[in-house]
Amino acid sequence: MAKSGLASRLYRGEADLNIVGRRKLWFTVAAVLALIAVFSFAVRGFSLGIEFAGGTSLQVPASVGTLDEAERSVNDVLRTKGGGAEVATAQKVGGTSGDSYEMRTSELTPTQSNEVKTEIAQKFGLKFEQVGANQVSASFGGQVTERALLGLIIFLAVVSIYLILRFEWRMAVAAISSLFMNLILTAGIYSLVGFEVTPSTIIGFLTILGFALYDVVVVFDKVQENTRGITANNNLTYGEAANLALNQSLMRSLNTSVVALLPVGGLLFIGAGLLGAGTLKDLGLVLFVGMAVAFMTSILLATPLLVLLKNQDPRISAHHKRVLARRGAIARGELAPKGAPRAAEAGEEAVDPEAAALAGAAPKVGARPAVKRPTGARGGRPSGGGGNRPGGAKRR
């Protein structure tokens, strides 16, 4: 029979990808990417929209032509009447009086603003009142950022409480760390590429946190299921059981991410790209980038970090040593694997008692330890029959 492909093995949870075992590699890559992002924050900064940097918003009716034609004409006017300013962003917006083009530029003085409006009206054959010009203060962006940070703090506090109650504090720490890394990497992409940061971008940042948390909880739920009673099983370490959970839930996480990215991609490429809805571009872009990064961090960072924290637990650490000791004893021939004939029956040398005690048996996960049942009146029936009545008297 031909060997199954990777896709079919992923669906069955049998891909056997060693994700947790390579956690040092993932941590190193994440640390390097985080350093690059922080360096970009310090050197390049962010391309802030006029809501954050302040500026002037110009509006003209969409009847003047295409968006590109209107942008070129406004740029020509700004070079002569606007002190060399240029259009930073242009988008088509709807309103009660019909569609219009909104073009944002650096802040103009009141005199420059009136001269630009007059020149634009003459260029397009419009009335002076048909051309709009609004000053946007940078304080508006500051208020949006302040409320977004407050919402982020409340969100993280509620999420931490939920994860501690639903799982444990180590899983909460791993999940929150993954969320922070998701924010840093997404913001780093924005800084490096030069995507404009608007209030819609801030809202998108808060939205991707919910998606990233959902992905992490799905994986952690499977990890908890696989590791329940793990210390009673001397065949698997905690890291191996967690890695198995990752393989079993990997395809589900991938499908969830793809299904979530498809409508967001439609919002970004069709709504913003083809239809020219600029307000959708700011929201769709951060969602698309953030969701893609969230899938990677939930798989490559959250669970490996959880295993690193769990291995600090004395119980899990002792269990890890027992599993390794048992495997070492089996490899040296000092201990027969489960189901193999005993050494005396197979004509081999007796197993070293100390190694056998250290390695231990290999009961199933959650199985009760095997204990000899005591004999006697309460532990079982005497061999003479008759239950617990002396002399085996017959019942009446």
PDB file of C-alpha atoms in Angstrom, residues 97-216:
ATOM      1  CA  SER A  97     -25.418  63.740  -0.777  1.00  0.00           C
ATOM      2  CA  GLY A  98     -23.769  60.994  -2.836  1.00  0.00           C
ATOM      3  CA  ASP A  99     -20.324  59.435  -3.187  1.00  0.00           C
ATOM      4  CA  SER A 100     -17.247  61.577  -2.811  1.00  0.00           C
ATOM      5  CA  TYR A 101     -13.468  61.284  -2.777  1.00  0.00           C
ATOM      6  CA  GLU A 102     -11.653  61.975   0.474  1.00  0.00           C
ATOM      7  CA  MET A 103      -7.977  62.912   0.206  1.00  0.00           C
ATOM      8  CA  ARG A 104      -5.837  63.437   3.260  1.00  0.00           C
ATOM      9  CA  THR A 105      -2.741  65.591   3.317  1.00  0.00           C
ATOM     10  CA  SER A 106      -0.468  67.237   5.848  1.00  0.00           C
ATOM     11  CA  GLU A 107      -1.899  70.104   7.862  1.00  0.00           C
ATOM     12  CA  LEU A 108      -2.622  73.286   5.896  1.00  0.00           C
ATOM     13  CA  THR A 109      -3.009  76.774   7.295  1.00  0.00           C
ATOM     14  CA  PRO A 110      -6.470  78.419   7.008  1.00  0.00           C
ATOM     15  CA  THR A 111      -5.181  80.620   4.197  1.00  0.00           C
ATOM     16  CA  GLN A 112      -3.685  77.697   2.295  1.00  0.00           C
ATOM     17  CA  SER A 113      -6.863  75.679   2.817  1.00  0.00           C
ATOM     18  CA  ASN A 114      -9.062  78.413   1.263  1.00  0.00           C
ATOM     19  CA  GLU A 115      -6.675  78.861  -1.684  1.00  0.00           C
ATOM     20  CA  VAL A 116      -6.583  75.100  -2.308  1.00  0.00           C
ATOM     21  CA  LYS A 117     -10.380  74.866  -2.191  1.00  0.00           C
ATOM     22  CA  THR A 118     -10.748  77.743  -4.635  1.00  0.00           C
ATOM     23  CA  GLU A 119      -8.226  76.255  -7.068  1.00  0.00           C
ATOM     24  CA  ILE A 120      -9.777  72.754  -6.869  1.00  0.00           C
ATOM     25  CA  ALA A 121     -13.263  74.179  -7.514  1.00  0.00           C
ATOM     26  CA  GLN A 122     -12.008  76.037 -10.611  1.00  0.00           C
ATOM     27  CA  LYS A 123     -10.097  72.988 -11.872  1.00  0.00           C
ATOM     28  CA  PHE A 124     -13.129  70.672 -11.663  1.00  0.00           C
ATOM     29  CA  GLY A 125     -15.763  73.269 -12.538  1.00  0.00           C
ATOM     30  CA  LEU A 126     -17.381  73.085  -9.103  1.00  0.00           C
ATOM     31  CA  LYS A 127     -18.796  75.626  -6.699  1.00  0.00           C
ATOM     32  CA  PHE A 128     -16.640  76.657  -3.775  1.00  0.00           C
ATOM     33  CA  GLU A 129     -19.121  75.065  -1.346  1.00  0.00           C
ATOM     34  CA  GLN A 130     -18.863  71.679  -3.110  1.00  0.00           C
ATOM     35  CA  VAL A 131     -15.228  71.277  -2.034  1.00  0.00           C
ATOM     36  CA  GLY A 132     -14.786  70.344   1.603  1.00  0.00           C
ATOM     37  CA  ALA A 133     -11.750  70.903   3.799  1.00  0.00           C
ATOM     38  CA  ASN A 134     -11.593  69.795   7.432  1.00  0.00           C
ATOM     39  CA  GLN A 135      -8.777  70.087   9.911  1.00  0.00           C
ATOM     40  CA  VAL A 136      -8.079  66.873  11.849  1.00  0.00           C
ATOM     41  CA  SER A 137      -6.367  67.254  15.223  1.00  0.00           C
ATOM     42  CA  ALA A 138      -3.762  64.742  16.390  1.00  0.00           C
ATOM     43  CA  SER A 139      -5.487  64.639  19.775  1.00  0.00           C
ATOM     44  CA  PHE A 140      -8.244  62.476  18.270  1.00  0.00           C
ATOM     45  CA  GLY A 141      -5.772  59.699  17.545  1.00  0.00           C
ATOM     46  CA  GLY A 142      -4.389  60.018  21.053  1.00  0.00           C
ATOM     47  CA  GLN A 143      -7.857  59.502  22.532  1.00  0.00           C
ATOM     48  CA  VAL A 144      -8.398  56.422  20.342  1.00  0.00           C
ATOM     49  CA  THR A 145      -5.055  54.968  21.446  1.00  0.00           C
ATOM     50  CA  GLU A 146      -5.771  55.661  25.114  1.00  0.00           C
ATOM     51  CA  ARG A 147      -9.137  53.878  24.968  1.00  0.00           C
ATOM     52  CA  ALA A 148      -7.622  51.012  22.981  1.00  0.00           C
ATOM     53  CA  LEU A 149      -4.936  50.474  25.637  1.00  0.00           C
ATOM     54  CA  LEU A 150      -7.592  50.496  28.352  1.00  0.00           C
ATOM     55  CA  GLY A 151      -9.594  47.920  26.399  1.00  0.00           C
ATOM     56  CA  LEU A 152      -6.440  45.811  25.932  1.00  0.00           C
ATOM     57  CA  ILE A 153      -5.717  45.796  29.678  1.00  0.00           C
ATOM     58  CA  ILE A 154      -9.294  44.795  30.518  1.00  0.00           C
ATOM     59  CA  PHE A 155      -9.248  42.099  27.831  1.00  0.00           C
ATOM     60  CA  LEU A 156      -5.992  40.577  29.091  1.00  0.00           C
ATOM     61  CA  ALA A 157      -7.214  40.620  32.704  1.00  0.00           C
ATOM     62  CA  VAL A 158     -10.478  38.856  31.837  1.00  0.00           C
ATOM     63  CA  VAL A 159      -8.679  36.345  29.612  1.00  0.00           C
ATOM     64  CA  SER A 160      -6.120  35.562  32.308  1.00  0.00           C
ATOM     65  CA  ILE A 161      -8.845  34.855  34.866  1.00  0.00           C
ATOM     66  CA  TYR A 162     -10.704  32.641  32.395  1.00  0.00           C
ATOM     67  CA  LEU A 163      -7.599  30.630  31.463  1.00  0.00           C
ATOM     68  CA  ILE A 164      -6.610  30.122  35.095  1.00  0.00           C
ATOM     69  CA  LEU A 165     -10.096  28.894  35.992  1.00  0.00           C
ATOM     70  CA  ARG A 166     -10.485  26.809  32.822  1.00  0.00           C
ATOM     71  CA  PHE A 167      -6.951  25.386  32.714  1.00  0.00           C
ATOM     72  CA  GLU A 168      -4.140  26.543  35.038  1.00  0.00           C
ATOM     73  CA  TRP A 169      -1.851  29.497  35.562  1.00  0.00           C
ATOM     74  CA  ARG A 170       0.948  28.082  33.383  1.00  0.00           C
ATOM     75  CA  MET A 171      -1.395  27.815  30.423  1.00  0.00           C
ATOM     76  CA  ALA A 172      -2.542  31.379  31.100  1.00  0.00           C
ATOM     77  CA  VAL A 173       1.065  32.623  31.049  1.00  0.00           C
ATOM     78  CA  ALA A 174       1.819  30.739  27.813  1.00  0.00           C
ATOM     79  CA  ALA A 175      -1.355  32.018  26.119  1.00  0.00           C
ATOM     80  CA  ILE A 176      -0.835  35.667  27.137  1.00  0.00           C
ATOM     81  CA  SER A 177       2.825  35.504  26.039  1.00  0.00           C
ATOM     82  CA  SER A 178       1.686  34.188  22.664  1.00  0.00           C
ATOM     83  CA  LEU A 179      -0.810  37.063  22.358  1.00  0.00           C
ATOM     84  CA  PHE A 180       1.884  39.645  23.125  1.00  0.00           C
ATOM     85  CA  MET A 181       4.197  38.087  20.541  1.00  0.00           C
ATOM     86  CA  ASN A 182       1.361  38.206  18.028  1.00  0.00           C
ATOM     87  CA  LEU A 183       0.901  41.937  18.646  1.00  0.00           C
ATOM     88  CA  ILE A 184       4.645  42.651  18.446  1.00  0.00           C
ATOM     89  CA  LEU A 185       5.137  40.751  15.178  1.00  0.00           C
ATOM     90  CA  THR A 186       2.042  42.257  13.542  1.00  0.00           C
ATOM     91  CA  ALA A 187       3.076  45.762  14.595  1.00  0.00           C
ATOM     92  CA  GLY A 188       6.604  45.004  13.344  1.00  0.00           C
ATOM     93  CA  ILE A 189       5.244  44.142   9.882  1.00  0.00           C
ATOM     94  CA  TYR A 190       3.321  47.431   9.870  1.00  0.00           C
ATOM     95  CA  SER A 191       6.444  49.349  10.830  1.00  0.00           C
ATOM     96  CA  LEU A 192       8.762  47.607   8.332  1.00  0.00           C
ATOM     97  CA  VAL A 193       6.414  47.759   5.339  1.00  0.00           C
ATOM     98  CA  GLY A 194       5.128  51.238   6.159  1.00  0.00           C
ATOM     99  CA  PHE A 195       1.401  50.448   6.321  1.00  0.00           C
ATOM    100  CA  GLU A 196      -0.558  53.437   7.562  1.00  0.00           C
ATOM    101  CA  VAL A 197      -1.865  53.234  11.130  1.00  0.00           C
ATOM    102  CA  THR A 198      -5.404  54.550  11.542  1.00  0.00           C
ATOM    103  CA  PRO A 199      -8.126  54.143  14.204  1.00  0.00           C
ATOM    104  CA  SER A 200      -9.422  51.199  12.146  1.00  0.00           C
ATOM    105  CA  THR A 201      -5.999  49.591  12.530  1.00  0.00           C
ATOM    106  CA  ILE A 202      -6.198  49.903  16.323  1.00  0.00           C
ATOM    107  CA  ILE A 203      -9.639  48.287  16.305  1.00  0.00           C
ATOM    108  CA  GLY A 204      -8.260  45.501  14.106  1.00  0.00           C
ATOM    109  CA  PHE A 205      -5.431  44.878  16.588  1.00  0.00           C
ATOM    110  CA  LEU A 206      -7.966  44.263  19.349  1.00  0.00           C
ATOM    111  CA  THR A 207      -9.994  41.998  17.058  1.00  0.00           C
ATOM    112  CA  ILE A 208      -7.118  39.661  16.193  1.00  0.00           C
ATOM    113  CA  LEU A 209      -6.504  39.057  19.903  1.00  0.00           C
ATOM    114  CA  GLY A 210      -9.833  37.245  20.145  1.00  0.00           C
ATOM    115  CA  PHE A 211      -8.994  35.065  17.137  1.00  0.00           C
ATOM    116  CA  ALA A 212      -5.519  34.262  18.473  1.00  0.00           C
ATOM    117  CA  LEU A 213      -6.954  33.347  21.874  1.00  0.00           C
ATOM    118  CA  TYR A 214      -9.508  31.005  20.290  1.00  0.00           C
ATOM    119  CA  ASP A 215      -6.764  29.152  18.430  1.00  0.00           C
ATOM    120  CA  VAL A 216      -4.679  28.771  21.592  1.00  0.00           C
TER     121      VAL A 216
END
